[in-house]
PDB file of C-alpha atoms in Angstrom:
ATOM      1  CA  MET A   1       0.000   0.000   0.000  1.00  0.00           C
ATOM      2  CA  ARG A   2       2.802   2.397   0.977  1.00  0.00           C
ATOM      3  CA  LYS A   3       4.585   1.644  -2.283  1.00  0.00           C
ATOM      4  CA  LEU A   4       1.399   2.394  -4.239  1.00  0.00           C
ATOM      5  CA  VAL A   5       0.936   5.782  -2.513  1.00  0.00           C
ATOM      6  CA  ALA A   6       4.594   6.677  -2.977  1.00  0.00           C
ATOM      7  CA  SER A   7       4.473   5.838  -6.676  1.00  0.00           C
ATOM      8  CA  ALA A   8       1.354   8.007  -7.161  1.00  0.00           C
ATOM      9  CA  CYS A   9       2.917  11.024  -5.434  1.00  0.00           C
ATOM     10  CA  ALA A  10       6.102  10.639  -7.423  1.00  0.00           C
ATOM     11  CA  ALA A  11       4.142  10.491 -10.673  1.00  0.00           C
ATOM     12  CA  LEU A  12       2.163  13.597  -9.693  1.00  0.00           C
ATOM     13  CA  LEU A  13       5.258  15.621  -8.879  1.00  0.00           C
ATOM     14  CA  ILE A  14       7.031  14.485 -11.995  1.00  0.00           C
ATOM     15  CA  GLY A  15       4.042  15.516 -14.127  1.00  0.00           C
ATOM     16  CA  ALA A  16       3.704  18.932 -12.400  1.00  0.00           C
ATOM     17  CA  SER A  17       7.391  19.861 -12.547  1.00  0.00           C
ATOM     18  CA  PRO A  18       7.462  20.593 -16.306  1.00  0.00           C
ATOM     19  CA  LEU A  19       4.421  22.860 -15.856  1.00  0.00           C
ATOM     20  CA  MET A  20       6.211  24.825 -13.188  1.00  0.00           C
ATOM     21  CA  LEU A  21       9.271  25.147 -15.309  1.00  0.00           C
ATOM     22  CA  GLY A  22       7.187  26.121 -18.362  1.00  0.00           C
ATOM     23  CA  ALA A  23       5.328  28.751 -16.364  1.00  0.00           C
ATOM     24  CA  SER A  24       8.576  30.185 -15.134  1.00  0.00           C
ATOM     25  CA  ALA A  25       9.903  30.303 -18.687  1.00  0.00           C
ATOM     26  CA  ALA A  26       6.695  31.943 -19.897  1.00  0.00           C
ATOM     27  CA  ASN A  27       6.864  34.563 -17.148  1.00  0.00           C
ATOM     28  CA  ALA A  28      10.479  35.175 -18.025  1.00  0.00           C
ATOM     29  CA  ALA A  29       9.574  35.642 -21.671  1.00  0.00           C
ATOM     30  CA  ASP A  30       7.032  38.378 -20.855  1.00  0.00           C
ATOM     31  CA  GLY A  31       8.801  41.750 -20.804  1.00  0.00           C
ATOM     32  CA  ALA A  32      12.340  40.307 -21.392  1.00  0.00           C
ATOM     33  CA  GLY A  33      14.568  40.304 -24.446  1.00  0.00           C
ATOM     34  CA  PHE A  34      16.286  37.120 -25.664  1.00  0.00           C
ATOM     35  CA  THR A  35      19.423  36.146 -27.553  1.00  0.00           C
ATOM     36  CA  ARG A  36      19.451  33.366 -30.108  1.00  0.00           C
ATOM     37  CA  THR A  37      22.616  31.949 -31.558  1.00  0.00           C
ATOM     38  CA  ALA A  38      22.309  29.725 -34.630  1.00  0.00           C
ATOM     39  CA  SER A  39      24.890  27.163 -35.645  1.00  0.00           C
ATOM     40  CA  ALA A  40      26.568  26.915 -38.973  1.00  0.00           C
ATOM     41  CA  ALA A  41      24.117  24.198 -39.986  1.00  0.00           C
ATOM     42  CA  ASN A  42      21.170  26.536 -39.596  1.00  0.00           C
ATOM     43  CA  VAL A  43      22.778  29.614 -41.129  1.00  0.00           C
ATOM     44  CA  ALA A  44      24.429  29.640 -44.526  1.00  0.00           C
ATOM     45  CA  GLU A  45      28.215  29.876 -44.564  1.00  0.00           C
ATOM     46  CA  GLY A  46      28.344  29.312 -40.805  1.00  0.00           C
ATOM     47  CA  ALA A  47      27.069  32.819 -39.913  1.00  0.00           C
ATOM     48  CA  GLU A  48      26.207  33.707 -36.358  1.00  0.00           C
ATOM     49  CA  ILE A  49      22.960  35.583 -35.932  1.00  0.00           C
ATOM     50  CA  THR A  50      22.151  37.556 -32.784  1.00  0.00           C
ATOM     51  CA  LEU A  51      18.618  38.857 -32.368  1.00  0.00           C
ATOM     52  CA  ASP A  52      17.833  41.466 -29.715  1.00  0.00           C
ATOM     53  CA  ALA A  53      14.103  42.116 -29.607  1.00  0.00           C
ATOM     54  CA  PRO A  54      12.192  44.408 -27.251  1.00  0.00           C
ATOM     55  CA  ALA A  55      10.029  42.853 -24.598  1.00  0.00           C
ATOM     56  CA  ALA A  56       6.834  44.274 -26.119  1.00  0.00           C
ATOM     57  CA  ASN A  57       7.412  42.271 -29.280  1.00  0.00           C
ATOM     58  CA  VAL A  58       7.869  38.918 -27.538  1.00  0.00           C
ATOM     59  CA  GLY A  59       4.785  36.831 -27.089  1.00  0.00           C
ATOM     60  CA  VAL A  60       2.188  39.369 -28.458  1.00  0.00           C
ATOM     61  CA  ASN A  61       3.481  39.889 -32.013  1.00  0.00           C
ATOM     62  CA  ALA A  62       3.098  43.680 -31.602  1.00  0.00           C
ATOM     63  CA  VAL A  63       5.178  46.297 -33.431  1.00  0.00           C
ATOM     64  CA  CYS A  64       6.353  49.289 -31.481  1.00  0.00           C
ATOM     65  CA  VAL A  65       6.107  52.436 -33.615  1.00  0.00           C
ATOM     66  CA  PRO A  66       7.671  55.476 -31.989  1.00  0.00           C
ATOM     67  CA  SER A  67       5.832  58.762 -32.371  1.00  0.00           C
ATOM     68  CA  GLU A  68       5.943  62.269 -30.945  1.00  0.00           C
ATOM     69  CA  ALA A  69       3.300  63.689 -28.638  1.00  0.00           C
ATOM     70  CA  TRP A  70       0.349  65.164 -30.517  1.00  0.00           C
ATOM     71  CA  THR A  71      -2.926  66.866 -29.840  1.00  0.00           C
ATOM     72  CA  GLU A  72      -6.196  65.561 -31.325  1.00  0.00           C
ATOM     73  CA  THR A  73      -9.132  67.926 -31.719  1.00  0.00           C
ATOM     74  CA  VAL A  74     -12.479  66.111 -31.426  1.00  0.00           C
ATOM     75  CA  VAL A  75     -15.602  67.906 -32.683  1.00  0.00           C
ATOM     76  CA  ILE A  76     -18.429  67.438 -30.199  1.00  0.00           C
ATOM     77  CA  THR A  77     -20.931  69.808 -31.805  1.00  0.00           C
ATOM     78  CA  PRO A  78     -20.360  70.986 -35.385  1.00  0.00           C
ATOM     79  CA  GLU A  79     -20.409  74.650 -36.262  1.00  0.00           C
ATOM     80  CA  VAL A  80     -23.778  76.145 -37.212  1.00  0.00           C
ATOM     81  CA  PRO A  81     -23.355  78.800 -39.905  1.00  0.00           C
ATOM     82  CA  ALA A  82     -25.010  82.179 -39.541  1.00  0.00           C
ATOM     83  CA  VAL A  83     -28.396  82.798 -41.140  1.00  0.00           C
ATOM     84  CA  PRO A  84     -28.587  86.228 -42.811  1.00  0.00           C
ATOM     85  CA  ALA A  85     -31.511  88.461 -41.980  1.00  0.00           C
ATOM     86  CA  ILE A  86     -34.278  88.923 -44.542  1.00  0.00           C
ATOM     87  CA  PRO A  87     -35.197  92.617 -44.822  1.00  0.00           C
ATOM     88  CA  ALA A  88     -38.832  93.645 -44.623  1.00  0.00           C
ATOM     89  CA  VAL A  89     -40.672  94.653 -47.782  1.00  0.00           C
ATOM     90  CA  PRO A  90     -42.786  97.787 -47.223  1.00  0.00           C
ATOM     91  CA  GLU A  91     -46.367  97.841 -48.397  1.00  0.00           C
ATOM     92  CA  ILE A  92     -47.350  99.807 -51.489  1.00  0.00           C
ATOM     93  CA  PRO A  93     -50.495 101.896 -50.943  1.00  0.00           C
ATOM     94  CA  GLU A  94     -53.260 102.039 -53.485  1.00  0.00           C
ATOM     95  CA  ILE A  95     -53.317 104.994 -55.857  1.00  0.00           C
ATOM     96  CA  SER A  96     -56.665 105.761 -57.463  1.00  0.00           C
ATOM     97  CA  HIS A  97     -58.841 108.582 -58.783  1.00  0.00           C
ATOM     98  CA  ILE A  98     -62.517 109.155 -59.513  1.00  0.00           C
ATOM     99  CA  GLU A  99     -63.768 109.376 -63.081  1.00  0.00           C
ATOM    100  CA  THR A 100     -67.221 110.288 -64.368  1.00  0.00           C
ATOM    101  CA  VAL A 101     -68.471 107.634 -66.720  1.00  0.00           C
ATOM    102  CA  VAL A 102     -71.364 108.491 -69.040  1.00  0.00           C
ATOM    103  CA  ILE A 103     -73.867 105.670 -68.940  1.00  0.00           C
ATOM    104  CA  GLN A 104     -76.403 107.421 -71.232  1.00  0.00           C
ATOM    105  CA  GLU A 105     -75.879 110.557 -73.253  1.00  0.00           C
ATOM    106  CA  ALA A 106     -78.162 113.562 -72.799  1.00  0.00           C
ATOM    107  CA  TRP A 107     -81.232 113.545 -75.048  1.00  0.00           C
ATOM    108  CA  THR A 108     -84.320 115.534 -75.931  1.00  0.00           C
ATOM    109  CA  GLU A 109     -87.691 113.865 -75.468  1.00  0.00           C
ATOM    110  CA  THR A 110     -90.708 114.999 -77.455  1.00  0.00           C
ATOM    111  CA  VAL A 111     -93.905 114.645 -75.460  1.00  0.00           C
ATOM    112  CA  ILE A 112     -97.158 114.505 -77.507  1.00  0.00           C
ATOM    113  CA  ASP A 113     -99.869 116.518 -75.861  1.00  0.00           C
ATOM    114  CA  LYS A 114    -102.431 115.986 -78.673  1.00  0.00           C
ATOM    115  CA  GLU A 115    -102.275 113.685 -81.631  1.00  0.00           C
ATOM    116  CA  ALA A 116    -102.353 115.136 -85.139  1.00  0.00           C
ATOM    117  CA  TRP A 117    -105.804 115.371 -86.753  1.00  0.00           C
ATOM    118  CA  ASP A 118    -107.671 116.635 -89.904  1.00  0.00           C
ATOM    119  CA  GLU A 119    -110.381 119.307 -89.528  1.00  0.00           C
ATOM    120  CA  GLU A 120    -113.152 120.275 -92.054  1.00  0.00           C
ATOM    121  CA  VAL A 121    -113.456 124.062 -92.019  1.00  0.00           C
ATOM    122  CA  PHE A 122    -115.576 126.541 -94.000  1.00  0.00           C
ATOM    123  CA  ASP A 123    -113.921 127.743 -97.118  1.00  0.00           C
ATOM    124  CA  HIS A 124    -116.553 129.706 -99.143  1.00  0.00           C
ATOM    125  CA  TRP A 125    -120.197 129.840-100.185  1.00  0.00           C
ATOM    126  CA  GLN A 126    -121.439 128.358-103.449  1.00  0.00           C
ATOM    127  CA  HIS A 127    -124.620 129.887-104.780  1.00  0.00           C
ATOM    128  CA  TYR A 128    -127.062 127.783-106.825  1.00  0.00           C
ATOM    129  CA  SER A 129    -130.139 128.799-108.864  1.00  0.00           C
ATOM    130  CA  TRP A 130    -133.267 126.635-109.550  1.00  0.00           C
ATOM    131  CA  THR A 131    -133.596 125.790-113.253  1.00  0.00           C
ATOM    132  CA  GLY A 132    -136.242 123.133-113.023  1.00  0.00           C
ATOM    133  CA  GLY A 133    -139.227 125.213-114.105  1.00  0.00           C
ATOM    134  CA  PRO A 134    -142.107 126.588-112.163  1.00  0.00           C
ATOM    135  CA  HIS A 135    -142.283 125.261-108.600  1.00  0.00           C
ATOM    136  CA  THR A 136    -145.606 125.882-107.059  1.00  0.00           C
ATOM    137  CA  SER A 137    -144.990 124.203-103.724  1.00  0.00           C
ATOM    138  CA  ASP A 138    -144.179 126.281-100.727  1.00  0.00           C
ATOM    139  CA  SER A 139    -141.359 123.911 -99.785  1.00  0.00           C
ATOM    140  CA  ALA A 140    -138.053 124.211-101.485  1.00  0.00           C
ATOM    141  CA  PRO A 141    -137.067 121.716-104.150  1.00  0.00           C
ATOM    142  CA  ALA A 142    -134.723 118.925-103.086  1.00  0.00           C
ATOM    143  CA  PHE A 143    -131.040 119.576-103.264  1.00  0.00           C
ATOM    144  CA  PRO A 144    -128.941 118.504-104.911  1.00  0.00           C
ATOM    145  CA  SER A 145    -130.339 117.569-108.244  1.00  0.00           C
ATOM    146  CA  GLY A 146    -129.746 118.255-111.854  1.00  0.00           C
ATOM    147  CA  ASP A 147    -132.201 121.180-111.679  1.00  0.00           C
ATOM    148  CA  TRP A 148    -129.889 123.260-109.674  1.00  0.00           C
ATOM    149  CA  GLN A 149    -127.208 125.294-111.388  1.00  0.00           C
ATOM    150  CA  ALA A 150    -124.152 126.715-109.711  1.00  0.00           C
ATOM    151  CA  ASN A 151    -123.842 130.293-110.754  1.00  0.00           C
ATOM    152  CA  VAL A 152    -121.553 132.179-108.452  1.00  0.00           C
ATOM    153  CA  GLN A 153    -119.296 131.709-105.410  1.00  0.00           C
ATOM    154  CA  GLY A 154    -120.310 133.758-102.547  1.00  0.00           C
ATOM    155  CA  ASP A 155    -123.513 134.794-100.842  1.00  0.00           C
ATOM    156  CA  PRO A 156    -125.033 137.425-103.155  1.00  0.00           C
ATOM    157  CA  HIS A 157    -128.183 137.755-101.081  1.00  0.00           C
ATOM    158  CA  GLY A 158    -126.334 137.893 -97.785  1.00  0.00           C
ATOM    159  CA  VAL A 159    -128.200 134.931 -96.319  1.00  0.00           C
ATOM    160  CA  GLY A 160    -125.233 133.545 -94.491  1.00  0.00           C
ATOM    161  CA  VAL A 161    -126.952 130.203 -93.879  1.00  0.00           C
ATOM    162  CA  ALA A 162    -126.556 127.169 -96.007  1.00  0.00           C
ATOM    163  CA  GLY A 163    -129.717 125.813 -97.602  1.00  0.00           C
ATOM    164  CA  ALA A 164    -132.538 126.671-100.054  1.00  0.00           C
ATOM    165  CA  TYR A 165    -134.284 129.968 -99.777  1.00  0.00           C
ATOM    166  CA  PHE A 166    -136.841 131.858-101.892  1.00  0.00           C
ATOM    167  CA  ARG A 167    -136.411 135.268-103.323  1.00  0.00           C
ATOM    168  CA  SER A 168    -139.143 136.622-105.454  1.00  0.00           C
ATOM    169  CA  HIS A 169    -138.080 138.263-108.621  1.00  0.00           C
ATOM    170  CA  GLY A 170    -141.495 139.237-109.701  1.00  0.00           C
ATOM    171  CA  ASN A 171    -142.412 135.584-110.238  1.00  0.00           C
ATOM    172  CA  ALA A 172    -140.577 135.670-113.464  1.00  0.00           C
ATOM    173  CA  GLY A 173    -138.851 132.660-114.854  1.00  0.00           C
ATOM    174  CA  ASN A 174    -139.058 129.206-113.417  1.00  0.00           C
ATOM    175  CA  GLY A 175    -139.375 130.215-109.775  1.00  0.00           C
ATOM    176  CA  ASP A 176    -137.270 132.237-107.513  1.00  0.00           C
ATOM    177  CA  TRP A 177    -135.571 129.437-105.537  1.00  0.00           C
ATOM    178  CA  PHE A 178    -131.884 129.607-104.635  1.00  0.00           C
ATOM    179  CA  TYR A 179    -129.561 127.417-102.674  1.00  0.00           C
ATOM    180  CA  LEU A 180    -126.531 128.463-100.682  1.00  0.00           C
ATOM    181  CA  GLU A 181    -124.008 125.695-100.100  1.00  0.00           C
ATOM    182  CA  ALA A 182    -121.167 125.995 -97.646  1.00  0.00           C
ATOM    183  CA  VAL A 183    -118.029 124.634 -99.229  1.00  0.00           C
ATOM    184  CA  THR A 184    -115.467 123.298 -96.760  1.00  0.00           C
ATOM    185  CA  LYS A 185    -111.854 122.310 -96.899  1.00  0.00           C
ATOM    186  CA  THR A 186    -109.746 119.893 -94.928  1.00  0.00           C
ATOM    187  CA  VAL A 187    -107.211 121.447 -92.662  1.00  0.00           C
ATOM    188  CA  HIS A 188    -104.537 119.087 -91.228  1.00  0.00           C
ATOM    189  CA  HIS A 189    -103.445 119.838 -87.698  1.00  0.00           C
ATOM    190  CA  GLU A 190    -100.110 118.607 -86.531  1.00  0.00           C
ATOM    191  CA  ALA A 191     -99.811 116.929 -83.212  1.00  0.00           C
ATOM    192  CA  GLU A 192     -99.414 119.192 -80.263  1.00  0.00           C
ATOM    193  CA  THR A 193     -96.152 118.382 -78.466  1.00  0.00           C
ATOM    194  CA  HIS A 194     -93.600 119.790 -76.165  1.00  0.00           C
ATOM    195  CA  THR A 195     -89.975 118.786 -75.562  1.00  0.00           C
ATOM    196  CA  VAL A 196     -88.247 117.727 -72.401  1.00  0.00           C
ATOM    197  CA  GLU A 197     -84.463 117.968 -72.144  1.00  0.00           C
ATOM    198  CA  HIS A 198     -82.973 115.041 -70.274  1.00  0.00           C
ATOM    199  CA  PRO A 199     -79.419 115.410 -68.971  1.00  0.00           C
ATOM    200  CA  ALA A 200     -76.809 112.691 -69.450  1.00  0.00           C
ATOM    201  CA  VAL A 201     -76.862 109.768 -67.024  1.00  0.00           C
ATOM    202  CA  THR A 202     -73.437 109.444 -65.428  1.00  0.00           C
ATOM    203  CA  GLU A 203     -71.791 107.445 -62.676  1.00  0.00           C
ATOM    204  CA  GLU A 204     -68.762 108.126 -60.524  1.00  0.00           C
ATOM    205  CA  VAL A 205     -66.282 105.259 -60.894  1.00  0.00           C
ATOM    206  CA  LYS A 206     -63.052 104.739 -58.983  1.00  0.00           C
ATOM    207  CA  VAL A 207     -60.145 103.983 -61.279  1.00  0.00           C
ATOM    208  CA  VAL A 208     -57.181 102.231 -59.635  1.00  0.00           C
ATOM    209  CA  ASP A 209     -53.848 103.421 -60.971  1.00  0.00           C
ATOM    210  CA  GLN A 210     -51.693 101.365 -58.552  1.00  0.00           C
ATOM    211  CA  GLU A 211     -52.942  98.209 -56.866  1.00  0.00           C
ATOM    212  CA  TYR A 212     -52.347  97.816 -53.156  1.00  0.00           C
ATOM    213  CA  VAL A 213     -49.446  95.483 -52.403  1.00  0.00           C
ATOM    214  CA  PRO A 214     -49.237  94.211 -48.824  1.00  0.00           C
ATOM    215  CA  GLY A 215     -45.911  94.410 -47.052  1.00  0.00           C
ATOM    216  CA  ILE A 216     -43.832  91.443 -45.982  1.00  0.00           C
ATOM    217  CA  PRO A 217     -42.376  91.478 -42.474  1.00  0.00           C
ATOM    218  CA  GLY A 218     -38.664  90.965 -42.145  1.00  0.00           C
ATOM    219  CA  VAL A 219     -37.061  87.891 -40.655  1.00  0.00           C
ATOM    220  CA  PRO A 220     -34.217  88.488 -38.189  1.00  0.00           C
ATOM    221  CA  GLY A 221     -30.972  86.710 -38.833  1.00  0.00           C
ATOM    222  CA  LYS A 222     -29.279  84.212 -36.588  1.00  0.00           C
ATOM    223  CA  PRO A 223     -25.631  84.493 -35.540  1.00  0.00           C
ATOM    224  CA  ALA A 224     -23.243  81.674 -36.200  1.00  0.00           C
ATOM    225  CA  ILE A 225     -22.797  79.125 -33.451  1.00  0.00           C
ATOM    226  CA  PRO A 226     -19.160  78.047 -33.163  1.00  0.00           C
ATOM    227  CA  ALA A 227     -18.315  74.411 -32.998  1.00  0.00           C
ATOM    228  CA  VAL A 228     -17.743  72.780 -29.639  1.00  0.00           C
ATOM    229  CA  THR A 229     -14.483  70.852 -29.643  1.00  0.00           C
ATOM    230  CA  GLU A 230     -12.336  69.018 -27.170  1.00  0.00           C
ATOM    231  CA  GLU A 231      -8.595  68.601 -27.324  1.00  0.00           C
ATOM    232  CA  ILE A 232      -7.117  65.250 -26.373  1.00  0.00           C
ATOM    233  CA  GLN A 233      -3.411  65.158 -25.596  1.00  0.00           C
ATOM    234  CA  HIS A 234      -1.683  62.002 -26.816  1.00  0.00           C
ATOM    235  CA  PRO A 235       1.694  61.327 -25.166  1.00  0.00           C
ATOM    236  CA  ALA A 236       4.757  60.379 -27.128  1.00  0.00           C
ATOM    237  CA  VAL A 237       5.407  56.693 -27.821  1.00  0.00           C
ATOM    238  CA  GLU A 238       8.961  55.590 -27.147  1.00  0.00           C
ATOM    239  CA  CYS A 239      10.410  52.147 -27.953  1.00  0.00           C
ATOM    240  CA  ALA A 240      13.137  51.421 -25.403  1.00  0.00           C
ATOM    241  CA  ALA A 241      14.535  48.207 -26.960  1.00  0.00           C
ATOM    242  CA  THR A 242      17.280  48.363 -29.566  1.00  0.00           C
ATOM    243  CA  PRO A 243      16.545  47.058 -33.006  1.00  0.00           C
ATOM    244  CA  ALA A 244      17.646  43.590 -34.046  1.00  0.00           C
ATOM    245  CA  VAL A 245      21.281  43.279 -35.138  1.00  0.00           C
ATOM    246  CA  ILE A 246      22.287  40.569 -37.539  1.00  0.00           C
ATOM    247  CA  THR A 247      25.996  39.635 -37.454  1.00  0.00           C
ATOM    248  CA  LYS A 248      27.334  37.429 -40.158  1.00  0.00           C
ATOM    249  CA  THR A 249      30.763  35.813 -39.670  1.00  0.00           C
ATOM    250  CA  LYS A 250      32.458  33.628 -42.241  1.00  0.00           C
ATOM    251  CA  THR A 251      34.534  30.659 -41.141  1.00  0.00           C
ATOM    252  CA  THR A 252      37.319  28.970 -42.925  1.00  0.00           C
ATOM    253  CA  ALA A 253      36.935  25.694 -44.754  1.00  0.00           C
ATOM    254  CA  ALA A 254      38.988  23.882 -42.104  1.00  0.00           C
ATOM    255  CA  ALA A 255      36.771  25.207 -39.346  1.00  0.00           C
ATOM    256  CA  GLU A 256      33.694  24.091 -41.267  1.00  0.00           C
ATOM    257  CA  LYS A 257      35.112  20.576 -41.480  1.00  0.00           C
ATOM    258  CA  ALA A 258      36.299  20.408 -37.883  1.00  0.00           C
ATOM    259  CA  ALA A 259      33.381  22.134 -36.150  1.00  0.00           C
ATOM    260  CA  PRO A 260      30.321  19.976 -35.943  1.00  0.00           C
ATOM    261  CA  ALA A 261      26.908  21.461 -36.209  1.00  0.00           C
ATOM    262  CA  GLN A 262      25.828  22.854 -32.829  1.00  0.00           C
ATOM    263  CA  PRO A 263      22.243  22.898 -31.759  1.00  0.00           C
ATOM    264  CA  THR A 264      20.511  26.201 -31.419  1.00  0.00           C
ATOM    265  CA  ALA A 265      21.023  27.685 -28.003  1.00  0.00           C
ATOM    266  CA  LEU A 266      18.256  29.727 -26.460  1.00  0.00           C
ATOM    267  CA  ALA A 267      19.290  31.882 -23.534  1.00  0.00           C
ATOM    268  CA  VAL A 268      16.844  34.149 -21.794  1.00  0.00           C
ATOM    269  CA  THR A 269      18.384  37.485 -20.960  1.00  0.00           C
ATOM    270  CA  GLY A 270      17.070  40.699 -19.604  1.00  0.00           C
ATOM    271  CA  THR A 271      16.235  42.274 -16.324  1.00  0.00           C
ATOM    272  CA  ASN A 272      13.982  39.336 -15.219  1.00  0.00           C
ATOM    273  CA  ALA A 273      16.119  36.514 -16.721  1.00  0.00           C
ATOM    274  CA  GLY A 274      17.684  35.480 -13.359  1.00  0.00           C
ATOM    275  CA  LEU A 275      14.352  34.791 -11.661  1.00  0.00           C
ATOM    276  CA  PRO A 276      13.241  31.911 -13.917  1.00  0.00           C
ATOM    277  CA  VAL A 277      16.659  30.262 -13.584  1.00  0.00           C
ATOM    278  CA  LEU A 278      16.537  30.641  -9.820  1.00  0.00           C
ATOM    279  CA  PHE A 279      13.024  29.259  -9.644  1.00  0.00           C
ATOM    280  CA  GLY A 280      13.959  26.380 -11.956  1.00  0.00           C
ATOM    281  CA  GLY A 281      16.983  25.371  -9.857  1.00  0.00           C
ATOM    282  CA  ALA A 282      15.000  25.570  -6.613  1.00  0.00           C
ATOM    283  CA  GLY A 283      12.256  23.464  -8.121  1.00  0.00           C
ATOM    284  CA  ALA A 284      14.695  20.818  -9.317  1.00  0.00           C
ATOM    285  CA  LEU A 285      16.332  20.699  -5.889  1.00  0.00           C
ATOM    286  CA  ALA A 286      12.986  20.386  -4.156  1.00  0.00           C
ATOM    287  CA  LEU A 287      11.931  17.685  -6.591  1.00  0.00           C
ATOM    288  CA  GLY A 288      15.112  15.671  -5.923  1.00  0.00           C
ATOM    289  CA  LEU A 289      14.676  15.899  -2.172  1.00  0.00           C
ATOM    290  CA  LEU A 290      11.044  14.921  -2.426  1.00  0.00           C
ATOM    291  CA  LEU A 291      11.841  11.886  -4.566  1.00  0.00           C
ATOM    292  CA  MET A 292      14.460  10.756  -2.069  1.00  0.00           C
ATOM    293  CA  GLY A 293      12.000  11.095   0.802  1.00  0.00           C
ATOM    294  CA  ILE A 294       9.352   9.160  -1.066  1.00  0.00           C
ATOM    295  CA  ARG A 295      11.751   6.322  -1.780  1.00  0.00           C
ATOM    296  CA  ARG A 296      12.766   6.052   1.888  1.00  0.00           C
ATOM    297  CA  PHE A 297       9.164   6.137   2.951  1.00  0.00           C
ATOM    298  CA  ALA A 298       8.388   3.350   0.465  1.00  0.00           C
ATOM    299  CA  ARG A 299      11.255   1.173   1.719  1.00  0.00           C
ATOM    300  CA  GLU A 300      10.185   1.488   5.329  1.00  0.00           C
TER     301      GLU A 300
END
């Protein structure tokens, strides 16, 4: 049983020791430079190459780029340009005048007071004499007839009344009958009128010479708003490690034949290079002591 336990502990320590050594080597690699020397078999013509790399480039594959300090200006709010003012446009008043427009011209109206008519008026007397033979009746013979004869115009006996009348002439001849006829004529009378003068019909009309144009109020301008910025100071970037130096050394033909190919040697150097070596030696010593104790325990 004791042998079984001792074997298990030994196996555990043996398996953990490489991890401890690897961790120490990894910690040594972080932030430390290294030197690599290649043998003639790895480098043509037996050259020796020495690489000195900065700690920042080991393990992270980063490239250190040196730069000077600089100031970055970050725009937080962009600039707002100014808006020019729009001037006001004054209103234009209306300009007009009054004109008299004739709707109907003046005219003369004739008003009829009495329509035109024809009038029969006395013109003259026509005197007739009876030629029909003796007329014994006291009444006058009928007029007109072929027994009456017109003899003179006028009223020779001064009767002054139209009609038949008797004037004895000593009962000589065919009877003393006469007839006085009033002869008329047509007189045309024009219509009786009067005139009325009508003045012209007019109207006062406003004539616009200039239409009214309303004004436009002005719009005030807006001043420019400067941009709001922030300055960020970036420090300088400095790369402390020296650049890699490649040294090539030729060897003679005799040295090439005599010197066998040497394996590549990897030596960790730098400010922290002693710590991994110290930790590695201490670990190996502790491992040896532990193995010896386990063996004694197993034998007992």
